[in-house]
Short mmCIF file of C-alpha atoms and ligand atoms in Angstrom, two decimals:
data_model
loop_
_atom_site.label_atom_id
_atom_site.label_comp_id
_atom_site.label_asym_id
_atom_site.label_seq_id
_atom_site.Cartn_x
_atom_site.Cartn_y
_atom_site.Cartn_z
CA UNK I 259 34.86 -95.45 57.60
CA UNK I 260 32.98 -96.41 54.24
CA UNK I 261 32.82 -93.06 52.18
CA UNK I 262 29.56 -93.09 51.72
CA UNK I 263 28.64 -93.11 55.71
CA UNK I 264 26.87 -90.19 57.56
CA UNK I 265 29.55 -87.59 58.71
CA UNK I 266 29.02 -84.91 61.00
CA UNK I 267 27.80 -82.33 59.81
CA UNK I 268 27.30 -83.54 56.09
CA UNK I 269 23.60 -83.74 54.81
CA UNK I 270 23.42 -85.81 51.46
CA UNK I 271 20.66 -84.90 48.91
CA UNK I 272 18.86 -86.76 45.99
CA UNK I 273 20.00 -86.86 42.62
CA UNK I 274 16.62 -84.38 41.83
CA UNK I 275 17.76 -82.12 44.60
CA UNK I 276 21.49 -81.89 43.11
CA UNK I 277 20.18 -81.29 39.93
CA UNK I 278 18.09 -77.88 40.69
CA UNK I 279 21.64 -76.95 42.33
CA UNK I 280 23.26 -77.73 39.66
CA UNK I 281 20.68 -75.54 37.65
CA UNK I 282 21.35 -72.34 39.76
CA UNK I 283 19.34 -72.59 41.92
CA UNK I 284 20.03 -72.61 45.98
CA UNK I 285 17.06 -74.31 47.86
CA UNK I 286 16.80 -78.17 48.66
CA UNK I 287 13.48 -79.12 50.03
CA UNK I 288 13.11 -81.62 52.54
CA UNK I 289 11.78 -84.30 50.66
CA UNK I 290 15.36 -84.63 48.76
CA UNK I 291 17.05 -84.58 51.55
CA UNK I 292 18.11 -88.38 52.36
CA UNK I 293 20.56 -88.07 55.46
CA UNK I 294 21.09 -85.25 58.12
CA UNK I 295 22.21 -86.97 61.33
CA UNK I 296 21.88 -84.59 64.54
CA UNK I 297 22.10 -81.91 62.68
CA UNK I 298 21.45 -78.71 64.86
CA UNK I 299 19.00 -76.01 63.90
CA UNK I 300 20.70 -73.44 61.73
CA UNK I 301 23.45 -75.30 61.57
CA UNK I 302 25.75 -74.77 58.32
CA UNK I 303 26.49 -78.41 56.78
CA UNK I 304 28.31 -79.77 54.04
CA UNK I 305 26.14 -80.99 51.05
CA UNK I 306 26.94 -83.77 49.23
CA UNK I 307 25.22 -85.69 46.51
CA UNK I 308 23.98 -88.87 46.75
CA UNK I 309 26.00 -92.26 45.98
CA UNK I 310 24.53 -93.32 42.61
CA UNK I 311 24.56 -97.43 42.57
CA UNK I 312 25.81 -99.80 40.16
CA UNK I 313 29.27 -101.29 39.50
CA UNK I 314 31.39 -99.87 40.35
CA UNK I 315 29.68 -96.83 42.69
CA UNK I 316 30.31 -93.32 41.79
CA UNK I 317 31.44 -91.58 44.53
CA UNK I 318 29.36 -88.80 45.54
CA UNK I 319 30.10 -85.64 45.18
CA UNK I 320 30.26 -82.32 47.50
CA UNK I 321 28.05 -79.35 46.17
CA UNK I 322 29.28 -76.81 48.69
CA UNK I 323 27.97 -75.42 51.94
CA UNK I 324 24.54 -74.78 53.31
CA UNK I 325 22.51 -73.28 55.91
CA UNK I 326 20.27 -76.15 57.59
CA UNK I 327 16.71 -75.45 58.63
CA UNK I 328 15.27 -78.20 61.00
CA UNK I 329 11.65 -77.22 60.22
CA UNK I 330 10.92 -75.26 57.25
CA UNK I 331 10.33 -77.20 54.34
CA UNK I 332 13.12 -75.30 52.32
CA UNK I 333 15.78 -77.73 54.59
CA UNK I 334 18.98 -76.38 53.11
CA UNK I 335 19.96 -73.00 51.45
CA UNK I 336 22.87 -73.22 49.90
CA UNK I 337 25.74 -70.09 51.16
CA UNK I 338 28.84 -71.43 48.79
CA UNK I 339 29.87 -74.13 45.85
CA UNK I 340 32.55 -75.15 47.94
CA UNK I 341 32.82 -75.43 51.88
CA UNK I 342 32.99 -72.77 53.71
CA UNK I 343 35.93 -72.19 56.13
CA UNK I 344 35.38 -69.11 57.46
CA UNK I 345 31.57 -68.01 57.69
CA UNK I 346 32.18 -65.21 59.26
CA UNK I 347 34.01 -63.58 57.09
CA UNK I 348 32.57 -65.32 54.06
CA UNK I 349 28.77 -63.44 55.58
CA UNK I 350 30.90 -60.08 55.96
CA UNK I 351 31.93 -59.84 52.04
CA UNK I 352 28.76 -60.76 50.83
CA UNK I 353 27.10 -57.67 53.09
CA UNK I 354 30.05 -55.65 51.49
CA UNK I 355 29.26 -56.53 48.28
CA UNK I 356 25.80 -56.20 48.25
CA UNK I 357 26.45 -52.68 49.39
CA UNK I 358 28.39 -51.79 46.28
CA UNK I 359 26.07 -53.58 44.52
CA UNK I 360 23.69 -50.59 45.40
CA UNK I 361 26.10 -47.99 45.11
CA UNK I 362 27.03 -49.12 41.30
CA UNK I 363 23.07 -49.51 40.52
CA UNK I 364 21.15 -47.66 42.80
CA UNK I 365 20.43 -43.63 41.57
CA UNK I 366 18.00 -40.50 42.85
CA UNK I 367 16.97 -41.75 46.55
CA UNK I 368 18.52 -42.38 49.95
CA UNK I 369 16.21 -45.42 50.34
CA UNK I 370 16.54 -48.88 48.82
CA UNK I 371 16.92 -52.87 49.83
CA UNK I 372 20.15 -53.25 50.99
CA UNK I 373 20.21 -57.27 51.14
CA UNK I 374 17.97 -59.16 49.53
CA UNK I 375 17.95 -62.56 50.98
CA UNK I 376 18.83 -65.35 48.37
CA UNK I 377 19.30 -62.26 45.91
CA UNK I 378 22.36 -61.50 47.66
CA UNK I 379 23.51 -64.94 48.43
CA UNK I 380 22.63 -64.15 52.52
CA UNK I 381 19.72 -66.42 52.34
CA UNK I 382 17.19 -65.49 55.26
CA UNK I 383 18.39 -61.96 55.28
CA UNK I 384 16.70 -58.59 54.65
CA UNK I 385 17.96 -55.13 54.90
CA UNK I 386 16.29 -52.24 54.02
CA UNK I 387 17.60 -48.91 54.14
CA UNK I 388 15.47 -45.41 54.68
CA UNK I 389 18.14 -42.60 54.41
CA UNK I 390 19.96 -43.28 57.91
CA UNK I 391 17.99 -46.06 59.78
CA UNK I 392 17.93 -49.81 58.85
CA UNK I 393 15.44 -52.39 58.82
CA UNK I 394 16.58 -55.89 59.37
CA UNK I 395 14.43 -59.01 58.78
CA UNK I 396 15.55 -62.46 59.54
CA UNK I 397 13.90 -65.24 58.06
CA UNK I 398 15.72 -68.26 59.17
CA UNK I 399 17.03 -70.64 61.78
CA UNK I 400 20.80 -69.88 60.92
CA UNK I 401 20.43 -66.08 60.52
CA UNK I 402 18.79 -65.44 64.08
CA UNK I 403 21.77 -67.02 65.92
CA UNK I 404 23.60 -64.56 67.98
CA UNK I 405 26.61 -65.31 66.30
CA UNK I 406 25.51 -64.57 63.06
CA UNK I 407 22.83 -61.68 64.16
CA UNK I 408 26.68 -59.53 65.47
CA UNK I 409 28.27 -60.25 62.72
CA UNK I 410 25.49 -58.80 60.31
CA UNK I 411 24.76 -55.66 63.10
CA UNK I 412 28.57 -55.29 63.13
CA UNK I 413 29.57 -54.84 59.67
CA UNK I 414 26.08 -52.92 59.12
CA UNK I 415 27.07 -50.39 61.61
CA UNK I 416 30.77 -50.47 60.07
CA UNK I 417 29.92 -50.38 56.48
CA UNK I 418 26.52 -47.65 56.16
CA UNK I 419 26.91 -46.12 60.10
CA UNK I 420 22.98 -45.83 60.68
CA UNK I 421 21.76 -43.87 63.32
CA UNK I 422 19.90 -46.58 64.21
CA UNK I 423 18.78 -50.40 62.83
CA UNK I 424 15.25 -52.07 63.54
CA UNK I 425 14.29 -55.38 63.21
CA UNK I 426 10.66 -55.99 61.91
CA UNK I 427 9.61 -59.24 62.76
CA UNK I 428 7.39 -61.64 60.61
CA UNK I 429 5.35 -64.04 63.20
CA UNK I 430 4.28 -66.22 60.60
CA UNK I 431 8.16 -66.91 59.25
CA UNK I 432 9.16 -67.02 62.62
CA UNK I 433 6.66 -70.11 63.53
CA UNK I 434 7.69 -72.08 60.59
CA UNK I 435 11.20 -71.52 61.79
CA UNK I 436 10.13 -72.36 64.71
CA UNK I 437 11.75 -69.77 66.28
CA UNK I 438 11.05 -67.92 69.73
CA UNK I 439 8.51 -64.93 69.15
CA UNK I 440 10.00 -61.96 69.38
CA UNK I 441 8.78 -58.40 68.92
CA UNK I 442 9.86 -55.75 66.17
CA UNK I 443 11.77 -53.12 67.78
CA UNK I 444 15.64 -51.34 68.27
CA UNK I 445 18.64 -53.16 68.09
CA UNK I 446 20.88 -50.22 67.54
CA UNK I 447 20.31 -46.24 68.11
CA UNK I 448 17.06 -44.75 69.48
CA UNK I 449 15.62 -43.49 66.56
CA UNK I 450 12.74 -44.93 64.83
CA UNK I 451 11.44 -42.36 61.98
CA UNK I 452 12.83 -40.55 59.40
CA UNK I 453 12.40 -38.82 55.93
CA UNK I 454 13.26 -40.18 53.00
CA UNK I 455 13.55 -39.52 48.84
CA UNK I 456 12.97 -41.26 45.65
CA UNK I 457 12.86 -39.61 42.41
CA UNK I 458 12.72 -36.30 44.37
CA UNK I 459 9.92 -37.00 45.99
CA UNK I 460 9.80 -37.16 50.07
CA UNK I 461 8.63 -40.13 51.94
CA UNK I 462 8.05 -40.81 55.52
CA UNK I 463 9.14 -43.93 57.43
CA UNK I 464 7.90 -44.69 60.56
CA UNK I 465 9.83 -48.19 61.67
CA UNK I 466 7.38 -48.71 65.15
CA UNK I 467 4.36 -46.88 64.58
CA UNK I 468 1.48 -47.56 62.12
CA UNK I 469 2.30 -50.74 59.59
CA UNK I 470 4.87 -52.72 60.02
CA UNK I 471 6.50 -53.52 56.39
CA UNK I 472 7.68 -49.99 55.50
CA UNK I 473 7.51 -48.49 51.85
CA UNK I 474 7.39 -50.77 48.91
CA UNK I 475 10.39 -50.30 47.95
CA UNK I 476 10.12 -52.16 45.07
CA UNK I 477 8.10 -50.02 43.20
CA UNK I 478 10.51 -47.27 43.31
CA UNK I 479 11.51 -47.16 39.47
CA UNK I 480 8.23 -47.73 38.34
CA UNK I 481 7.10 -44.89 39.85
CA UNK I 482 9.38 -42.94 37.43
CA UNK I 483 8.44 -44.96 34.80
CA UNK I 484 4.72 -44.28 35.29
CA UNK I 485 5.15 -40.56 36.03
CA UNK I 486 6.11 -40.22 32.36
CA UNK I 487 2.94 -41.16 31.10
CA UNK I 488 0.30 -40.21 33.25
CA UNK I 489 -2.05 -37.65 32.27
CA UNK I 490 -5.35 -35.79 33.59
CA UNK I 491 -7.61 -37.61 36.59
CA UNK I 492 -5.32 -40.28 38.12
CA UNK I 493 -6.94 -43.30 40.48
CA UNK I 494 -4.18 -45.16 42.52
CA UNK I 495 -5.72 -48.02 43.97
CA UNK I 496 -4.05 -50.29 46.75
CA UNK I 497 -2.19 -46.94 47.20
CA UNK I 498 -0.66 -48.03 50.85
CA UNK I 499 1.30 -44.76 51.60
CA UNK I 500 0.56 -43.46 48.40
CA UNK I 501 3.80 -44.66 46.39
CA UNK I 502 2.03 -44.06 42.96
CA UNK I 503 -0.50 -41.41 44.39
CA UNK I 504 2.23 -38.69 45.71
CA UNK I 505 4.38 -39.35 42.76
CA UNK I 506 1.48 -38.63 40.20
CA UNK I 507 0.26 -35.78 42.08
CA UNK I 508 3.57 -34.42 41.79
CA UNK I 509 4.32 -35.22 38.33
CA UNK I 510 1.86 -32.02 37.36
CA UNK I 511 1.13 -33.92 34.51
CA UNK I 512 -2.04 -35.37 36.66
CA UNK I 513 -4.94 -33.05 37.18
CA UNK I 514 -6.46 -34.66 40.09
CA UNK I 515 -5.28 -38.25 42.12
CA UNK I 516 -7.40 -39.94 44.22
CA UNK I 517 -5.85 -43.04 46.44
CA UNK I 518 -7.41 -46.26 47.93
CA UNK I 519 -6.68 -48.00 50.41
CA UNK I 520 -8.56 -50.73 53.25
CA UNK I 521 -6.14 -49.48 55.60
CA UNK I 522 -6.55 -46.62 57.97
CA UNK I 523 -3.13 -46.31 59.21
CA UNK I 524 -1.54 -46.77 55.68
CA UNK I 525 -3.64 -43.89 54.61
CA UNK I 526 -2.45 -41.56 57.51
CA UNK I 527 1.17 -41.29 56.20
CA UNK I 528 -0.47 -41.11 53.20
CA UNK I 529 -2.09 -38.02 54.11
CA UNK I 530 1.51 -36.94 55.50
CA UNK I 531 3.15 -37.88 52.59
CA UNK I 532 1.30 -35.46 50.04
CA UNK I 533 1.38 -32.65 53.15
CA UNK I 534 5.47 -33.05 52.69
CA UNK I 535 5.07 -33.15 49.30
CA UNK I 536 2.89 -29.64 48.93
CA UNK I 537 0.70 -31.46 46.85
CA UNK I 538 -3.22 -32.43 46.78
CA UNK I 539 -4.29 -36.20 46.87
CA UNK I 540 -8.01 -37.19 47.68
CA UNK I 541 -7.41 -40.30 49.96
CA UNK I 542 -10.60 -43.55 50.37
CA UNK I 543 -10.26 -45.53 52.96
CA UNK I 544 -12.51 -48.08 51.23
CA UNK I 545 -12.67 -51.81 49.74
CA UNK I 546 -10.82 -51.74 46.03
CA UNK I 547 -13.00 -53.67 44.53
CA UNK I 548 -16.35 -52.51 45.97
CA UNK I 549 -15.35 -49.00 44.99
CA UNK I 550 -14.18 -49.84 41.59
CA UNK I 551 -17.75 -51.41 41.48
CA UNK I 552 -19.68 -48.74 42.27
CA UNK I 553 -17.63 -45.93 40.45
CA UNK I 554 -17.86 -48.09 37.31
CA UNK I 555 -21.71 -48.57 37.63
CA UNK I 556 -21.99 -45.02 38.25
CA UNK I 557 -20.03 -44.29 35.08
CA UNK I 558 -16.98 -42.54 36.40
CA UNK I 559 -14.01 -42.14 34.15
CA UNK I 560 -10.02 -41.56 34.47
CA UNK I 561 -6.95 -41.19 32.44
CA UNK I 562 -5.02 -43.33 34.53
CA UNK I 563 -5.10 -46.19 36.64
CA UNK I 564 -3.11 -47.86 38.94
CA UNK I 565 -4.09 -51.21 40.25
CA UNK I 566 -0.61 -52.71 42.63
CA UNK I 567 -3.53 -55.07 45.26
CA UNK I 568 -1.39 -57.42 47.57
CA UNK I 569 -0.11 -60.80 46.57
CA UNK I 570 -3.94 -62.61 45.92
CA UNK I 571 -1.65 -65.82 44.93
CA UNK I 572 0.47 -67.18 48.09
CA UNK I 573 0.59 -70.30 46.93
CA UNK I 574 0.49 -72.47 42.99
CA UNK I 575 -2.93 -73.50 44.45
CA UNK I 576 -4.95 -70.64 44.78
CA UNK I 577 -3.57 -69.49 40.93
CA UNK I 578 -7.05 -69.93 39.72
CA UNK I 579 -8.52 -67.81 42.14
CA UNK I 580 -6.00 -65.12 42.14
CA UNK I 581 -6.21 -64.75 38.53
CA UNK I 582 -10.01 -64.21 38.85
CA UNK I 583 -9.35 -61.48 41.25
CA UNK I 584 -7.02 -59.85 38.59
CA UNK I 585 -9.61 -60.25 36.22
CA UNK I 586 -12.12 -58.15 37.84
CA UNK I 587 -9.63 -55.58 38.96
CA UNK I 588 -8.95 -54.71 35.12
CA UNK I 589 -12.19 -55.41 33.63
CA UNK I 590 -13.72 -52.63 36.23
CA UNK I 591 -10.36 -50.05 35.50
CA UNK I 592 -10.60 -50.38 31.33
CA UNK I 593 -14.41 -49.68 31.58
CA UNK I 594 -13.51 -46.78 33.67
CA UNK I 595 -10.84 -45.59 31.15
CA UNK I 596 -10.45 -42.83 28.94
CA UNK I 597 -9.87 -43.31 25.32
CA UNK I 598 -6.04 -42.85 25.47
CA UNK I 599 -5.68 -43.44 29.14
CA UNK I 600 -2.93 -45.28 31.04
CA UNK I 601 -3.52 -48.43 32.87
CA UNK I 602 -0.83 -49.61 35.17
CA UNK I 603 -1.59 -53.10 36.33
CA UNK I 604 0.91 -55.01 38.87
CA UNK I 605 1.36 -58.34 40.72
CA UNK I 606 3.76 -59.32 43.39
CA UNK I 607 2.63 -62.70 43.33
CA UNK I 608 5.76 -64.83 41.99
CA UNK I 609 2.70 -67.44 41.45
CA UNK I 610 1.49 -65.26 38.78
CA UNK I 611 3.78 -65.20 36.04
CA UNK I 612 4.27 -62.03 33.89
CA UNK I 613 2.21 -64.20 30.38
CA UNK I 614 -0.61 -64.84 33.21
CA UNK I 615 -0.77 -61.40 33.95
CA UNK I 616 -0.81 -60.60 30.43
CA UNK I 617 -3.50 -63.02 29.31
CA UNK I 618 -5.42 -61.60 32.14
CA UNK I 619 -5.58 -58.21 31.19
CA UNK I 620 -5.84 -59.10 27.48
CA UNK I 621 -9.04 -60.87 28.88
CA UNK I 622 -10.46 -58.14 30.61
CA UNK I 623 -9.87 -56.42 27.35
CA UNK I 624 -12.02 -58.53 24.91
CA UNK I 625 -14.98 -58.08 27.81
CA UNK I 626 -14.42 -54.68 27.64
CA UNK I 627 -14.29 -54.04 23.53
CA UNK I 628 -11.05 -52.11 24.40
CA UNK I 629 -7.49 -52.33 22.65
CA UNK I 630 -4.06 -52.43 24.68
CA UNK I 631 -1.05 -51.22 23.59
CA UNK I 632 2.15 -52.70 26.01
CA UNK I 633 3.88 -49.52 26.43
CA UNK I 634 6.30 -51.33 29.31
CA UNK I 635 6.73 -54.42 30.68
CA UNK I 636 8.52 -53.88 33.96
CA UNK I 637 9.50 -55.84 37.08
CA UNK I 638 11.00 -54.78 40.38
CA UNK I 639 13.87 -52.04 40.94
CA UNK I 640 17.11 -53.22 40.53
CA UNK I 641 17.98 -53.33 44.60
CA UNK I 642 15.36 -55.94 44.53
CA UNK I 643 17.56 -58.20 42.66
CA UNK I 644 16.93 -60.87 40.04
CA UNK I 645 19.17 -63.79 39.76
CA UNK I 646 18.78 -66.03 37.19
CA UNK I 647 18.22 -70.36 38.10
CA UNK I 648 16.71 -68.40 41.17
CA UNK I 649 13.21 -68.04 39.42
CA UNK I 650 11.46 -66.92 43.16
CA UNK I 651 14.05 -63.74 42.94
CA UNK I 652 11.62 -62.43 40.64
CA UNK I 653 8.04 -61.62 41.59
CA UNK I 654 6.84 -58.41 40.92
CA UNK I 655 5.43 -57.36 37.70
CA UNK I 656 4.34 -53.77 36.34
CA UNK I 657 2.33 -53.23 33.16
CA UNK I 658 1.91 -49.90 31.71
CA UNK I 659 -0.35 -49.88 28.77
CA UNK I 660 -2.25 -47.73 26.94
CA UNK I 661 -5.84 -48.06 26.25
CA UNK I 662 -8.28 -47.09 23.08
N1 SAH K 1000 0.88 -49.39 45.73
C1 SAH K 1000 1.44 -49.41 47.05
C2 SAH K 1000 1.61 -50.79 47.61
C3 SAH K 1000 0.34 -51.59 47.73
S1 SAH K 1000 0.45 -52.90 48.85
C4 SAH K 1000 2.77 -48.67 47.04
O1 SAH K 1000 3.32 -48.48 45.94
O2 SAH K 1000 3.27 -48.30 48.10
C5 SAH K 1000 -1.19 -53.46 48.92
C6 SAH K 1000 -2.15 -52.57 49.68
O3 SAH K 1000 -3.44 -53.08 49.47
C7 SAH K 1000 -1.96 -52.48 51.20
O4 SAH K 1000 -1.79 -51.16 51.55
C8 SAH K 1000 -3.28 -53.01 51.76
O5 SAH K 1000 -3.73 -52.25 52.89
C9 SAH K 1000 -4.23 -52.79 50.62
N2 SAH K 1000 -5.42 -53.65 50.53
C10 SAH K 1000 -5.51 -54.98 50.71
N3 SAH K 1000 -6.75 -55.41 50.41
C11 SAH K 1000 -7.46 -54.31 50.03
C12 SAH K 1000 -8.79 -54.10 49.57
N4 SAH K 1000 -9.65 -55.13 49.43
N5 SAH K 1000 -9.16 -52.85 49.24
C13 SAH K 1000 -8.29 -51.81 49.36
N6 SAH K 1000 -7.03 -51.96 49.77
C14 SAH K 1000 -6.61 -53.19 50.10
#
């Protein structure tokens, strides 16, 4: 057989897509893919490089092993550098590492991401962790096989022994999978809420009831950070469960917190939250932006503000528009500022770069006549890892400045 023929279960790539491997990174998109004959869905392949031409022809050469996707547009994620004998086992390490990972890293709370997907080299994998139940999301084709789903429950149950693990389930991933609907519920165990802590504050999860993502757990050191800087009447807006909200209010440094939120539900655990907490939070269910409209037309002030709004930027096309959205979120919160007040401004668009965010605020700053100081420039807790050649690993950015 000619070397360069289509094997079973090899998929050759372009030269571009070897190239972004060969960068660090471990997507191929389907455009550089240039053969995968019958190649099954979820299937993990051998990845080779293309056979460059000339005289005489290079002969290609194998970049390691992949999972395949037969409809997502990310066709190949790569799992190794080299082929992998044993998946199995290979899928069981990583889990074990990832753990240890979190123990080496991970301080003050019995909540965190466990696996992180690409982060933790199990692409299409989440795990999150609330004190003694899991949450388990599976993103792709090769991850919801019942092969692979025991071997994750399995060592899951082995390694943390959770009273019980959910799965949430994303409809939207699960169509561009195109995998069978499914709905969130138990896989393991019978319970579905629990208590949880972060920086000694108490949290409570509810896996089936109210929304369906959990806490942000990604926030969870910048609530510290923020804690140490806030001061006097504190306005957390996007507050969900009231991450920044309960935190402030128990901080004592805050004289008064109000949260905002669209969502009714959200704002209910909220409510529960603070209750668990001892502590007094005036919760809005309201629009963000039509409140921060009409409090800063009616002249209100604060000493701190937190603006974390949901990911405006799903896509490199609608940067423009996203960015205009930030705009108007911190224009509105630095006229509403106290000389010497604290304005914490995030993202969790990847779209929106950490210098975009930046040269939005600094924006809404000339409009305003104010000056910024960058006290911090922070990004996601460390469980939400970043690795480097893997730029989407990183997405979530947290400004805390202070404003004259
Ligand atoms: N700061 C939160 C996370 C915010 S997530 C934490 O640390 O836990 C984004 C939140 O924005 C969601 O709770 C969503 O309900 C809310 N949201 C989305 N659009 C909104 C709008 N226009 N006005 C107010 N809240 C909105």
């Amino acid at each position: 057989m000619p070397r360069n023929a289509d094997a079973p279960g090899v998929v050759t790539i372009s030269r571009r897509g070897a190239e972004r491997l060969r960068g660090g990174h471990v997507w191929v998109y389907r455009s550089d893919i240039l053969a995968a004959k019958d190649i099954l869905p979820g299937a993990l392949v051998t990845v080779r490089s293309t056979v460059e031409g000339g005289r005489p022809p290079r002969s290609s050469q194998i970049l390691g092993s992949a999972f395949y996707s037969t409809s997502s547009e990310i066709a190949l994620r790569m799992v190794a550098a080299k082929p992998v004998g044993d998946l199995n086992l290979l899928v069981r390490d990583r889990i074990r590492a990832a753990i240890a990972y979190r123990e080496r890293f991970v301080r003050n709370t019995n909540a965190c991401r466990m696996i992180f997907s690409e982060a933790d080299f199990l692409p299409g994998l989440i795990v999150d962790r609330y004190k003694d139940i899991l949450s388990l999301q599976i993103l792709t084709q090769a991850m919801d096989s019942a092969p692979m789903r025991e071997v994750v429950v399995s060592e899951l149950q082995e390694c943390l022994k959770p009273a019980a693990i959910l799965e949430m389930v994303d409809p939207r991933v699960r169509r561009l999978e195109q995998l069978k609907d499914k709905e969130r519920g138990l896989i393991s165990g019978v319970k579905t809420s629990t208590e949880f802590e972060m920086n000694g504050v108490r949290f409570i999860y509810e896996g089936l009831g109210g929304q369906k993502t959990g806490a942000f757990l990604d926030q969870r050191e910048n609530y510290a950070a923020v804690t140490q800087y806030a001061r006097g009447e504190a306005l957390d807006l996007f507050c969900y469960q009231g991450g920044f909200a309960v935190h402030l209010a128990k901080a004592k440094t805050c004289s008064r917190v109000t949260g905002v939120d669209s969502s009714r539900p959200a704002l209910e655990i909220a409510e529960r939250n603070a209750a668990l907490n001892e502590i007094e939070v005036e919760w809005i269910e309201a629009n963000a932006f039509d409140l921060l409209r009409d409090y800063a037309d009616a002249g209100r002030k604060y000493d701190c503000i937190v603006l974390d709004p949901p990911a405006f930027a799903r896509s490199r096309q609608n940067l423009e528009t996203a960015l205009r959205g930030y705009k108007e979120l911190n224009l509105r919160a630095l006229q509403m500022l106290r000389s010497g007040g604290i304005l914490v401004s995030c993202s969790c668009s990847y779209h929106v770069g950490a210098a975009d965010l930046l040269g939005t605020v600094l924006a809404a700053a000339l409009d305003s006549h104010r000056t910024v100081r960058l006290l911090e420039n922070r990004g996601q807790s460390k469980d939400h890892p970043r690795v480097l050649g893997i730029a989407e690993t990183g997405y979530l950015k947290c400004l805390v400045l202070l404003v004259t």
